[in-house]
């Protein structure tokens, strides 16, 4: 079955510390992978995406993610977290011909300590 | 460039009623997807519309239906509302080149918060 797992429900980091959010997927076809961020009561904002090519992708707000096919993972990283990064982060997977069906993980809530 | 917009922002209905949610897609996009996000969960795919036709559907009953208009805006209709329909409903637009649809990058609107009492 196709699925996305985000093992960490809630993560707290200190401002200025590095961050890694984990994402594992199970998908039969070659996956397209996405990270979205959601602030409370808001819609989803695209941080970055991977379709093909270089497995290390850069996104907005200083985020990056690395696609590791052998581990079925697409972890999100940021070297130095800012208080404004506090939000919920969702990993999603889709594929060409999937008729628009993105499968999302349950999200990881990020809290930032001053 | 105008982003994805949704209306209304919030809505309160009672069980058994019907509701219509609206979405205007981003300029240049021809495909609209709808998602339901229950509290504390990730979004779940309801269906996608491409060139005014339903192009793919998730595991939702027929009382969830939709429309897409020639200007690519879209409506989500839910009949016979149930308490479990309370959720944030998200619309996403994208540009698809293929009739089979795609997971081309989807851009989300702010959502409509539906509460069913």
Short mmCIF file of C-alpha atoms in Angstrom, two decimals, chain A residues 43-101:
data_model
loop_
_atom_site.label_atom_id
_atom_site.label_comp_id
_atom_site.label_asym_id
_atom_site.label_seq_id
_atom_site.Cartn_x
_atom_site.Cartn_y
_atom_site.Cartn_z
CA UNK A 43 -3.19 26.34 3.96
CA UNK A 44 -0.08 24.52 2.81
CA UNK A 45 2.97 26.30 1.43
CA UNK A 46 5.38 24.37 -0.78
CA UNK A 47 8.92 24.28 0.63
CA UNK A 48 10.56 22.09 -1.99
CA UNK A 49 10.05 19.20 -4.37
CA UNK A 50 11.93 16.33 -5.98
CA UNK A 51 11.00 14.92 -9.35
CA UNK A 52 14.31 13.63 -10.70
CA UNK A 53 18.00 14.49 -11.02
CA UNK A 54 20.14 15.76 -8.18
CA UNK A 55 19.00 14.01 -5.02
CA UNK A 56 19.75 17.04 -2.83
CA UNK A 57 17.16 19.71 -3.45
CA UNK A 58 17.09 23.24 -2.18
CA UNK A 59 13.90 25.00 -1.19
CA UNK A 60 12.66 28.24 0.20
CA UNK A 61 13.48 29.67 3.63
CA UNK A 62 16.85 27.89 3.73
CA UNK A 63 15.43 24.35 3.73
CA UNK A 64 16.87 21.42 1.84
CA UNK A 65 15.96 17.76 1.48
CA UNK A 66 17.78 14.66 0.32
CA UNK A 67 16.16 11.82 -1.60
CA UNK A 68 17.60 8.41 -0.71
CA UNK A 69 16.01 5.74 -2.87
CA UNK A 70 17.69 2.87 -1.03
CA UNK A 71 16.18 4.02 2.25
CA UNK A 72 12.87 5.26 0.78
CA UNK A 73 13.47 8.50 2.60
CA UNK A 74 13.19 12.20 1.88
CA UNK A 75 14.35 14.00 5.02
CA UNK A 76 14.06 17.75 5.41
CA UNK A 77 16.94 19.74 6.91
CA UNK A 78 17.78 23.27 7.93
CA UNK A 79 21.15 24.27 9.38
CA UNK A 80 19.86 27.01 11.68
CA UNK A 81 16.25 27.25 12.79
CA UNK A 82 14.48 30.59 13.26
CA UNK A 83 11.55 31.19 15.61
CA UNK A 84 9.36 31.83 12.55
CA UNK A 85 9.92 28.23 11.41
CA UNK A 86 7.55 26.99 14.12
CA UNK A 87 4.74 25.28 12.19
CA UNK A 88 3.58 21.87 11.02
CA UNK A 89 5.50 20.15 8.27
CA UNK A 90 4.04 17.63 5.86
CA UNK A 91 5.81 15.25 3.55
CA UNK A 92 3.87 14.08 0.48
CA UNK A 93 4.38 11.65 -2.38
CA UNK A 94 2.82 11.41 -5.82
CA UNK A 95 3.68 10.16 -9.28
CA UNK A 96 3.15 10.82 -12.96
CA UNK A 97 -0.27 9.56 -13.94
CA UNK A 98 -1.46 9.40 -10.35
CA UNK A 99 -4.36 11.65 -11.25
CA UNK A 100 -3.29 14.28 -8.83
CA UNK A 101 -3.45 12.12 -5.77
#
